[in-house]
Coordinates of C-alpha atoms in Angstrom, one line a residue:
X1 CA -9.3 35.8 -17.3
X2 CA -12.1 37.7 -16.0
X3 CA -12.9 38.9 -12.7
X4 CA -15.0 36.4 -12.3
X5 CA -13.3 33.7 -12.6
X6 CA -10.2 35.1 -10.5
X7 CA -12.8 35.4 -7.7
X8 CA -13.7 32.0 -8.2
X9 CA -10.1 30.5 -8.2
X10 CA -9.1 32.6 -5.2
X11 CA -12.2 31.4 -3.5
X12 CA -11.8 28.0 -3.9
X13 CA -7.9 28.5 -3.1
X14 CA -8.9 29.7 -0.1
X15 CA -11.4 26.7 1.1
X16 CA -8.4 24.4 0.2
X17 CA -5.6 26.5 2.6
X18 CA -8.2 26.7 5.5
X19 CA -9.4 23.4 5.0
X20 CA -5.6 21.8 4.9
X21 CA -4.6 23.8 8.0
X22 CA -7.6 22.6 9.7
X23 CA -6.9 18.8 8.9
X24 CA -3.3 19.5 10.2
X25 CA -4.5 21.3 13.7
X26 CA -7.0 18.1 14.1
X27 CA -6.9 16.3 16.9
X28 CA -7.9 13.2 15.1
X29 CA -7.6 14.3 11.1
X30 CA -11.3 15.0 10.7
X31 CA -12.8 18.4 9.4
X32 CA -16.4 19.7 9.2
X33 CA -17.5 20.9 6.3
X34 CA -19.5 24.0 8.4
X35 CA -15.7 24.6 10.4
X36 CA -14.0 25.3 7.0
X37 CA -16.8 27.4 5.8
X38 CA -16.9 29.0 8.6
X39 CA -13.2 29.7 8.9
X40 CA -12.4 30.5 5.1
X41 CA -15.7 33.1 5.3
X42 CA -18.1 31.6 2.9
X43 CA -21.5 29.7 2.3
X44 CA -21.9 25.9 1.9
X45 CA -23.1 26.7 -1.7
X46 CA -19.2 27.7 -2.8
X47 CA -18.0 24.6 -0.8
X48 CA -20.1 22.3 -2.5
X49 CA -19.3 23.7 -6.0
X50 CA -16.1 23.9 -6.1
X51 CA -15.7 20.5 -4.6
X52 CA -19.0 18.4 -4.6
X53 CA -19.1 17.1 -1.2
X54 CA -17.2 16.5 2.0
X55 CA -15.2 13.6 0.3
X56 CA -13.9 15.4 -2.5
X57 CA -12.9 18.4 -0.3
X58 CA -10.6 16.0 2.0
X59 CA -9.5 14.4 -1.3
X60 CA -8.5 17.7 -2.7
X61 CA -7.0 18.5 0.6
X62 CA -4.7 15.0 0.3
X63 CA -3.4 16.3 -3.6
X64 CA -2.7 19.8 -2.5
X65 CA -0.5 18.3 0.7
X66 CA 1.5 15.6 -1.4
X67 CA 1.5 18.3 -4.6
X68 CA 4.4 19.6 -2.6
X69 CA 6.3 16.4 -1.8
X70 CA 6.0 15.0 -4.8
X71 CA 7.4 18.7 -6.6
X72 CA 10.8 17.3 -5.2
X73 CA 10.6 14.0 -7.3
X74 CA 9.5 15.5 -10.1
X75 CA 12.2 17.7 -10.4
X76 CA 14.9 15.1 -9.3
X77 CA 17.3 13.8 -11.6
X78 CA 17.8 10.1 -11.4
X79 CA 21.0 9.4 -10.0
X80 CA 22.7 6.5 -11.6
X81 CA 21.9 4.0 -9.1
X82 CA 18.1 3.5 -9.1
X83 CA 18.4 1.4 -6.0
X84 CA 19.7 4.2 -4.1
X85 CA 16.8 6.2 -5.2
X86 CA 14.7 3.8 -4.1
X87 CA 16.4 3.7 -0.4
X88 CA 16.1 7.7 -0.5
X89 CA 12.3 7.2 -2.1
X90 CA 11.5 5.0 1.0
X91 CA 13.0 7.3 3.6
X92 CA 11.5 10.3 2.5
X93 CA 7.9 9.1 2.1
X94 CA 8.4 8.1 6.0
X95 CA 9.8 11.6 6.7
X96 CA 6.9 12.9 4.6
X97 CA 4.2 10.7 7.0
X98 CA 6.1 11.5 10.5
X99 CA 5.8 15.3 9.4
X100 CA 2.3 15.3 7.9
X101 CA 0.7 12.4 10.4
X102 CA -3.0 13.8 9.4
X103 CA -2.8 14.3 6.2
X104 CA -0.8 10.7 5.7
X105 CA -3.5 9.0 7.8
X106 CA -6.2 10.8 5.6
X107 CA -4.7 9.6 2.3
X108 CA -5.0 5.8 3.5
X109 CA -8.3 6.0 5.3
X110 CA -10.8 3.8 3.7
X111 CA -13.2 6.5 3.7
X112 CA -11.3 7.9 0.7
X113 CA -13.6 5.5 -2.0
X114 CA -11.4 7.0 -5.1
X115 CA -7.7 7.1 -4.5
X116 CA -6.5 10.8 -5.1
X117 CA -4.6 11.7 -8.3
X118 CA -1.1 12.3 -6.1
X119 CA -1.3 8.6 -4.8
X120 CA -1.2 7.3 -7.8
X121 CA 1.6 9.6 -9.4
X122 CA 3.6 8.3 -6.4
X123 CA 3.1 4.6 -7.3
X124 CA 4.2 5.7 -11.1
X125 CA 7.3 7.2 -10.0
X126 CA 8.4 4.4 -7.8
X127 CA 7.8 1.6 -10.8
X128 CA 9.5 3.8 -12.7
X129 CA 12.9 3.9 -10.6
X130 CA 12.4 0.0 -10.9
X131 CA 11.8 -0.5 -13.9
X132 CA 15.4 1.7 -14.5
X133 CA 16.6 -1.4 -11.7
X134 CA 15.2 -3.8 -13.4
X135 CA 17.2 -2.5 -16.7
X136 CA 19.9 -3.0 -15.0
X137 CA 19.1 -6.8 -14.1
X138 CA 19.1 -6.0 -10.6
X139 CA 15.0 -6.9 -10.1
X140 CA 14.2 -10.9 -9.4
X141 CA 10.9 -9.9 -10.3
X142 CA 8.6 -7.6 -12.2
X143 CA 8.8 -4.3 -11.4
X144 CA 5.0 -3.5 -11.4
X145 CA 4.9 -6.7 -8.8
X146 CA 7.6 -5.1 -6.7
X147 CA 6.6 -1.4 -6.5
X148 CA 3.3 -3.3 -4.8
X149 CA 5.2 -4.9 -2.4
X150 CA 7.6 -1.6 -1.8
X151 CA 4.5 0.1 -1.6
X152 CA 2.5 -1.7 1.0
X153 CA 5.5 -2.2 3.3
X154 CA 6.8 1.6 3.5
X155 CA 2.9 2.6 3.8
X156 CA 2.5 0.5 6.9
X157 CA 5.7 1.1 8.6
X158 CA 4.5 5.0 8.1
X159 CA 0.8 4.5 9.2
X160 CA 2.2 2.6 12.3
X161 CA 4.8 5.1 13.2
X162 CA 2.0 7.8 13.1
X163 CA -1.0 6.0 14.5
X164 CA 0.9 4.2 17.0
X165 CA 4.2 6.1 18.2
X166 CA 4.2 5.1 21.3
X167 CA 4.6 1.0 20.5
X168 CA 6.7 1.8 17.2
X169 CA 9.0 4.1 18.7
X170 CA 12.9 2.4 17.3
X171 CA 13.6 4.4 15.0
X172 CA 15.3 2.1 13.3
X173 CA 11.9 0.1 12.3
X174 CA 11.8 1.8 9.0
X175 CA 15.4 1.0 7.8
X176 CA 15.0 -2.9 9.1
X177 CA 12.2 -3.0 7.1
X178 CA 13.1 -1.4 4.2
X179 CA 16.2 -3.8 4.3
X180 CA 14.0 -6.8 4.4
X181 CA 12.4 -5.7 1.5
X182 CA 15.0 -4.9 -0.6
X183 CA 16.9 -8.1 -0.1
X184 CA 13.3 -10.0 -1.2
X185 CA 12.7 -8.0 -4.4
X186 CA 16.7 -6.8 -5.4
X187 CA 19.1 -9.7 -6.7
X188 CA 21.7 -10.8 -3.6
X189 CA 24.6 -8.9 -5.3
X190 CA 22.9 -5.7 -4.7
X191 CA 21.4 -6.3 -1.1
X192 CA 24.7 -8.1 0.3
X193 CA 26.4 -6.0 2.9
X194 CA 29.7 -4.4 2.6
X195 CA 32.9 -6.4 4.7
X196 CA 31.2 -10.1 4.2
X197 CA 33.2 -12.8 4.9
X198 CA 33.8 -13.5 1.3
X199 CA 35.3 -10.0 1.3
X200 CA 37.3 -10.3 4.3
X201 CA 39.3 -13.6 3.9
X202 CA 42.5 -13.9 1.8
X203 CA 42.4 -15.3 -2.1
X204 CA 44.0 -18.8 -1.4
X205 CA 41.1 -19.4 1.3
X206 CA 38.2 -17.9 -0.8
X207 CA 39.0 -19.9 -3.5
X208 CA 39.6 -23.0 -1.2
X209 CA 36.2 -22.3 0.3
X210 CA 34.7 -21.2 -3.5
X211 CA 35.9 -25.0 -5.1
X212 CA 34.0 -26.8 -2.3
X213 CA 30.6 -25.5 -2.4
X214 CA 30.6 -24.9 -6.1
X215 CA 28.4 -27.4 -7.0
X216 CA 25.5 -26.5 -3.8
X217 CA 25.8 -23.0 -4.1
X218 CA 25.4 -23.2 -8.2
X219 CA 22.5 -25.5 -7.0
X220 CA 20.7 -23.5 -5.1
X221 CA 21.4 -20.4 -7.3
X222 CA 20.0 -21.6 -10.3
X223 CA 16.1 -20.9 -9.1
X224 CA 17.0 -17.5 -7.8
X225 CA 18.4 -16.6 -11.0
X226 CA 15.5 -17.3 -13.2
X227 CA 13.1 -14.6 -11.8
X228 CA 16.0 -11.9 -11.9
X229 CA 16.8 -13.1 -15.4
X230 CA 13.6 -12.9 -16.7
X231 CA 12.5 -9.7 -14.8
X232 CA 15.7 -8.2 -16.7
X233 CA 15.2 -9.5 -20.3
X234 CA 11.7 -8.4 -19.8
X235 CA 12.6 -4.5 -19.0
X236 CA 15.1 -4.8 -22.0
X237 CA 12.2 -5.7 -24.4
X238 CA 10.0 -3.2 -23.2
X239 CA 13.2 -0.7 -23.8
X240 CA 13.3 -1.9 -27.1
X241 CA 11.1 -3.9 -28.6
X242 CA 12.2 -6.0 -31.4
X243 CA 11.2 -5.5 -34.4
X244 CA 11.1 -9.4 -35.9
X245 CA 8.4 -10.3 -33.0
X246 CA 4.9 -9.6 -33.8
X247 CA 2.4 -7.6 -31.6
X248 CA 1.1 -11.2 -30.7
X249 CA 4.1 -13.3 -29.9
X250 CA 5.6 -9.6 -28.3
X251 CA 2.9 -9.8 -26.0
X252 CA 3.2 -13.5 -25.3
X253 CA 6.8 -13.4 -24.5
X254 CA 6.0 -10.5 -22.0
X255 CA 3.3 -13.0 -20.4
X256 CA 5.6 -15.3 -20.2
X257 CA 8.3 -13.5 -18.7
X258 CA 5.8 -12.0 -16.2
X259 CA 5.1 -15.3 -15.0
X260 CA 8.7 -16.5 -14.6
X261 CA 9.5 -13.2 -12.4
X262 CA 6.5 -13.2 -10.3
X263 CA 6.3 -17.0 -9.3
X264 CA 6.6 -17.6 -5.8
X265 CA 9.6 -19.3 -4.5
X266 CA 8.0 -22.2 -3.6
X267 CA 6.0 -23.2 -6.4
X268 CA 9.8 -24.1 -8.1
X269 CA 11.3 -25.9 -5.6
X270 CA 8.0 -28.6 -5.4

Protein backbone atom coordinates (compact mmCIF):
# COMPACT_ATOMS: atom_id res chain seq x y z
CA UNK A 1 0.00 0.00 0.00
CA UNK A 2 1.45 3.30 -0.60
CA UNK A 3 1.76 6.25 1.44
CA UNK A 4 -0.84 7.59 -0.04
CA UNK A 5 -3.33 5.62 0.45
CA UNK A 6 -2.29 4.88 4.22
CA UNK A 7 -2.79 8.59 4.64
CA UNK A 8 -6.01 8.34 3.10
CA UNK A 9 -7.31 5.36 5.35
CA UNK A 10 -6.01 6.86 8.48
CA UNK A 11 -7.69 10.04 7.50
CA UNK A 12 -10.89 8.82 6.95
CA UNK A 13 -10.38 6.49 10.20
CA UNK A 14 -10.00 9.44 11.95
CA UNK A 15 -13.31 11.50 10.72
CA UNK A 16 -15.19 8.24 11.71
CA UNK A 17 -13.67 8.04 15.64
CA UNK A 18 -14.27 11.83 16.05
CA UNK A 19 -17.39 11.88 14.38
CA UNK A 20 -18.77 8.64 16.57
CA UNK A 21 -17.54 10.27 19.80
CA UNK A 22 -19.19 13.35 18.88
CA UNK A 23 -22.63 11.57 18.18
CA UNK A 24 -22.17 9.84 21.64
CA UNK A 25 -21.35 13.21 23.68
CA UNK A 26 -24.57 14.75 21.84
CA UNK A 27 -27.05 16.07 23.66
CA UNK A 28 -29.64 15.13 21.18
CA UNK A 29 -27.57 12.62 18.69
CA UNK A 30 -26.99 15.21 16.00
CA UNK A 31 -23.50 16.23 14.60
CA UNK A 32 -22.33 19.00 12.22
CA UNK A 33 -20.48 18.26 9.60
CA UNK A 34 -18.09 21.65 10.26
CA UNK A 35 -17.77 20.21 14.34
CA UNK A 36 -16.18 16.90 13.12
CA UNK A 37 -13.99 18.67 10.64
CA UNK A 38 -13.19 20.75 12.91
CA UNK A 39 -12.37 18.30 15.69
CA UNK A 40 -10.68 15.46 13.54
CA UNK A 41 -8.37 18.64 11.90
CA UNK A 42 -9.30 18.58 8.28
CA UNK A 43 -11.13 20.36 5.38
CA UNK A 44 -14.76 19.66 4.21
CA UNK A 45 -13.13 18.45 0.90
CA UNK A 46 -11.77 15.10 2.83
CA UNK A 47 -15.14 14.84 4.58
CA UNK A 48 -17.06 14.84 1.59
CA UNK A 49 -14.84 12.35 -0.24
CA UNK A 50 -14.48 9.90 1.92
CA UNK A 51 -18.13 9.95 2.71
CA UNK A 52 -20.33 11.92 0.21
CA UNK A 53 -22.41 13.98 2.46
CA UNK A 54 -23.65 14.45 5.95
CA UNK A 55 -26.05 11.30 5.60
CA UNK A 56 -23.49 8.85 4.66
CA UNK A 57 -21.11 10.13 7.44
CA UNK A 58 -23.86 9.37 10.26
CA UNK A 59 -24.62 6.19 8.27
CA UNK A 60 -21.01 5.16 8.44
CA UNK A 61 -20.97 6.30 11.95
CA UNK A 62 -24.13 3.67 12.74
CA UNK A 63 -21.89 0.49 10.96
CA UNK A 64 -18.73 1.34 12.80
CA UNK A 65 -20.90 1.49 16.34
CA UNK A 66 -22.95 -1.93 15.70
CA UNK A 67 -19.54 -3.42 13.78
CA UNK A 68 -18.61 -3.99 17.35
CA UNK A 69 -21.78 -5.62 18.72
CA UNK A 70 -22.46 -7.55 16.12
CA UNK A 71 -18.37 -8.95 16.26
CA UNK A 72 -19.92 -11.00 19.31
CA UNK A 73 -22.62 -12.74 17.13
CA UNK A 74 -20.56 -13.48 14.55
CA UNK A 75 -18.21 -15.19 16.53
CA UNK A 76 -20.83 -17.06 18.71
CA UNK A 77 -21.45 -20.50 18.34
CA UNK A 78 -25.07 -21.49 18.25
CA UNK A 79 -25.97 -23.12 21.29
CA UNK A 80 -28.29 -25.95 20.81
CA UNK A 81 -31.36 -24.29 21.79
CA UNK A 82 -31.98 -21.58 19.14
CA UNK A 83 -34.79 -20.16 21.30
CA UNK A 84 -32.48 -19.43 23.94
CA UNK A 85 -30.38 -17.59 21.59
CA UNK A 86 -33.12 -15.78 20.58
CA UNK A 87 -34.03 -14.69 24.40
CA UNK A 88 -30.17 -13.74 24.79
CA UNK A 89 -30.38 -12.00 21.04
CA UNK A 90 -33.32 -9.92 22.38
CA UNK A 91 -31.65 -8.90 25.67
CA UNK A 92 -28.51 -7.94 24.38
CA UNK A 93 -29.79 -5.73 21.49
CA UNK A 94 -31.69 -3.83 24.54
CA UNK A 95 -28.42 -3.72 26.47
CA UNK A 96 -26.75 -2.63 23.24
CA UNK A 97 -29.61 0.49 22.91
CA UNK A 98 -29.54 1.43 26.79
CA UNK A 99 -25.63 1.66 26.39
CA UNK A 100 -25.41 3.32 22.96
CA UNK A 101 -28.87 5.52 23.32
CA UNK A 102 -27.49 8.00 20.36
CA UNK A 103 -26.20 5.90 18.26
CA UNK A 104 -29.48 3.39 18.58
CA UNK A 105 -31.81 6.46 18.11
CA UNK A 106 -29.63 7.36 15.02
CA UNK A 107 -29.92 3.97 13.40
CA UNK A 108 -33.88 4.16 13.50
CA UNK A 109 -34.31 7.80 12.66
CA UNK A 110 -36.12 8.26 9.43
CA UNK A 111 -33.61 10.57 8.31
CA UNK A 112 -31.46 7.55 7.55
CA UNK A 113 -33.22 7.09 3.72
CA UNK A 114 -30.93 3.76 3.17
CA UNK A 115 -30.83 1.34 6.01
CA UNK A 116 -27.02 0.80 6.94
CA UNK A 117 -25.29 -2.47 6.03
CA UNK A 118 -25.09 -3.55 10.01
CA UNK A 119 -28.94 -3.31 10.24
CA UNK A 120 -29.49 -5.50 7.94
CA UNK A 121 -26.73 -8.24 8.96
CA UNK A 122 -28.64 -8.05 12.29
CA UNK A 123 -32.09 -8.96 10.77
CA UNK A 124 -30.04 -11.93 8.82
CA UNK A 125 -28.72 -13.33 11.96
CA UNK A 126 -31.93 -13.29 13.78
CA UNK A 127 -33.92 -15.30 10.77
CA UNK A 128 -31.24 -17.29 10.87
CA UNK A 129 -31.51 -18.53 14.66
CA UNK A 130 -35.26 -19.08 13.51
CA UNK A 131 -34.99 -20.65 10.90
CA UNK A 132 -32.63 -23.26 13.12
CA UNK A 133 -36.23 -23.07 15.51
CA UNK A 134 -38.21 -23.49 12.94
CA UNK A 135 -36.09 -26.82 12.03
CA UNK A 136 -36.85 -27.92 15.04
CA UNK A 137 -40.70 -27.44 14.53
CA UNK A 138 -40.84 -25.09 17.32
CA UNK A 139 -42.01 -21.91 14.78
CA UNK A 140 -46.04 -21.58 14.08
CA UNK A 141 -45.00 -19.52 11.49
CA UNK A 142 -42.44 -18.56 8.87
CA UNK A 143 -39.48 -17.57 10.12
CA UNK A 144 -38.84 -14.54 7.66
CA UNK A 145 -42.54 -13.50 9.07
CA UNK A 146 -41.36 -13.84 12.68
CA UNK A 147 -37.91 -12.17 12.71
CA UNK A 148 -40.36 -9.05 11.46
CA UNK A 149 -42.32 -9.23 14.22
CA UNK A 150 -39.24 -10.01 16.77
CA UNK A 151 -37.71 -7.23 15.11
CA UNK A 152 -40.18 -4.50 15.43
CA UNK A 153 -41.15 -5.32 19.06
CA UNK A 154 -37.43 -5.49 20.65
CA UNK A 155 -36.68 -2.16 18.46
CA UNK A 156 -39.50 -0.29 20.10
CA UNK A 157 -39.20 -1.47 23.60
CA UNK A 158 -35.35 -0.14 22.98
CA UNK A 159 -36.29 3.18 21.32
CA UNK A 160 -38.84 3.76 24.23
CA UNK A 161 -36.50 2.87 26.94
CA UNK A 162 -33.91 5.42 25.42
CA UNK A 163 -36.14 8.18 24.25
CA UNK A 164 -38.44 8.03 27.09
CA UNK A 165 -36.78 6.73 30.41
CA UNK A 166 -38.46 8.46 32.58
CA UNK A 167 -42.28 6.90 31.57
CA UNK A 168 -40.52 3.36 30.68
CA UNK A 169 -38.60 3.06 33.64
CA UNK A 170 -39.73 -1.08 34.92
CA UNK A 171 -37.17 -2.69 33.97
CA UNK A 172 -38.91 -5.47 33.55
CA UNK A 173 -40.83 -3.95 30.22
CA UNK A 174 -38.37 -5.65 27.99
CA UNK A 175 -38.69 -9.24 29.38
CA UNK A 176 -42.76 -8.88 29.46
CA UNK A 177 -42.50 -8.06 26.17
CA UNK A 178 -40.28 -10.30 24.88
CA UNK A 179 -42.45 -13.00 26.59
CA UNK A 180 -45.48 -11.92 24.78
CA UNK A 181 -43.76 -12.32 21.73
CA UNK A 182 -42.39 -15.42 22.08
CA UNK A 183 -45.55 -17.12 23.17
CA UNK A 184 -47.23 -15.51 19.71
CA UNK A 185 -44.53 -16.74 17.33
CA UNK A 186 -42.97 -20.13 19.33
CA UNK A 187 -45.39 -23.31 19.50
CA UNK A 188 -47.08 -23.52 23.33
CA UNK A 189 -44.65 -26.34 24.37
CA UNK A 190 -41.77 -24.13 24.18
CA UNK A 191 -43.29 -20.81 25.70
CA UNK A 192 -45.23 -22.73 28.59
CA UNK A 193 -43.73 -21.96 31.97
CA UNK A 194 -41.97 -24.30 34.17
CA UNK A 195 -44.26 -25.79 37.52
CA UNK A 196 -47.84 -25.50 35.48
CA UNK A 197 -50.50 -27.10 36.90
CA UNK A 198 -50.30 -30.00 34.58
CA UNK A 199 -46.87 -30.42 36.03
CA UNK A 200 -47.85 -30.06 39.60
CA UNK A 201 -50.82 -32.49 40.12
CA UNK A 202 -50.46 -36.20 40.62
CA UNK A 203 -50.88 -38.95 37.50
CA UNK A 204 -54.37 -40.34 38.46
CA UNK A 205 -55.68 -36.60 38.46
CA UNK A 206 -53.86 -35.47 35.26
CA UNK A 207 -55.10 -38.17 33.51
CA UNK A 208 -58.64 -37.74 35.06
CA UNK A 209 -58.54 -34.12 34.12
CA UNK A 210 -56.54 -35.20 30.42
CA UNK A 211 -59.82 -37.80 29.49
CA UNK A 212 -62.28 -35.02 30.02
CA UNK A 213 -61.20 -32.24 27.84
CA UNK A 214 -59.69 -34.44 25.30
CA UNK A 215 -61.99 -33.93 22.74
CA UNK A 216 -62.03 -29.52 23.36
CA UNK A 217 -58.62 -29.24 23.81
CA UNK A 218 -57.81 -31.59 20.52
CA UNK A 219 -60.44 -29.13 19.13
CA UNK A 220 -59.06 -26.11 19.68
CA UNK A 221 -55.47 -27.50 19.04
CA UNK A 222 -56.00 -28.58 15.72
CA UNK A 223 -55.80 -24.74 14.10
CA UNK A 224 -52.71 -23.95 16.13
CA UNK A 225 -51.01 -26.84 14.85
CA UNK A 226 -51.36 -26.18 11.25
CA UNK A 227 -49.15 -23.02 11.12
CA UNK A 228 -46.33 -24.71 13.40
CA UNK A 229 -46.66 -27.72 11.12
CA UNK A 230 -46.27 -26.11 8.08
CA UNK A 231 -43.72 -23.55 9.23
CA UNK A 232 -41.57 -26.85 10.19
CA UNK A 233 -42.08 -29.00 7.06
CA UNK A 234 -41.25 -25.80 5.21
CA UNK A 235 -37.67 -25.23 7.03
CA UNK A 236 -37.03 -29.12 6.45
CA UNK A 237 -37.46 -28.63 2.60
CA UNK A 238 -35.48 -25.70 2.44
CA UNK A 239 -32.71 -27.94 4.48
CA UNK A 240 -33.08 -30.40 1.99
CA UNK A 241 -34.79 -30.10 -0.99
CA UNK A 242 -36.12 -33.08 -2.60
CA UNK A 243 -34.88 -34.16 -5.33
CA UNK A 244 -38.30 -35.77 -7.09
CA UNK A 245 -40.01 -32.11 -6.96
CA UNK A 246 -39.31 -29.86 -9.78
CA UNK A 247 -37.99 -26.19 -9.51
CA UNK A 248 -41.82 -25.34 -10.20
CA UNK A 249 -43.82 -27.49 -7.98
CA UNK A 250 -40.57 -26.93 -5.20
CA UNK A 251 -41.51 -23.47 -5.38
CA UNK A 252 -45.21 -23.99 -5.19
CA UNK A 253 -45.20 -26.09 -2.22
CA UNK A 254 -42.99 -23.36 -0.43
CA UNK A 255 -45.89 -20.80 -1.51
CA UNK A 256 -48.14 -22.87 -0.22
CA UNK A 257 -46.61 -23.59 3.01
CA UNK A 258 -45.89 -19.82 3.38
CA UNK A 259 -49.34 -19.20 3.35
CA UNK A 260 -50.46 -21.88 5.80
CA UNK A 261 -47.76 -20.42 8.53
CA UNK A 262 -48.40 -16.84 8.05
CA UNK A 263 -52.34 -16.82 8.02
CA UNK A 264 -53.81 -14.90 10.69
CA UNK A 265 -55.61 -16.70 13.37
CA UNK A 266 -58.71 -15.49 12.59
CA UNK A 267 -59.11 -15.94 8.98
CA UNK A 268 -59.32 -20.07 10.15
CA UNK A 269 -61.69 -19.90 12.76
CA UNK A 270 -64.48 -17.83 10.20
Amino acid sequence: MSSDSVTAVSTKARILEVAAALVAESSNGDVSTRAVCEAAGVGAPALYRHFGDKEGLLSAVVDHGWDKYLATKRDRAPGTDPVEDLRDGWDSHVEFALGNPNLFRLMHSPAMRTPPAAALESHRILTSDLQRAAGQGKLTMSPELAAQIIMSANVGVALMQVSRPATFSDESVSRRVRDAVHATVFTPDVTRPRGTAEEDAGPMETATEADSDLVEADSAQVEPRVPATAAHLNALLRQSPPPHLTRAESSLLTEWLDRLSNAPRDQGQR
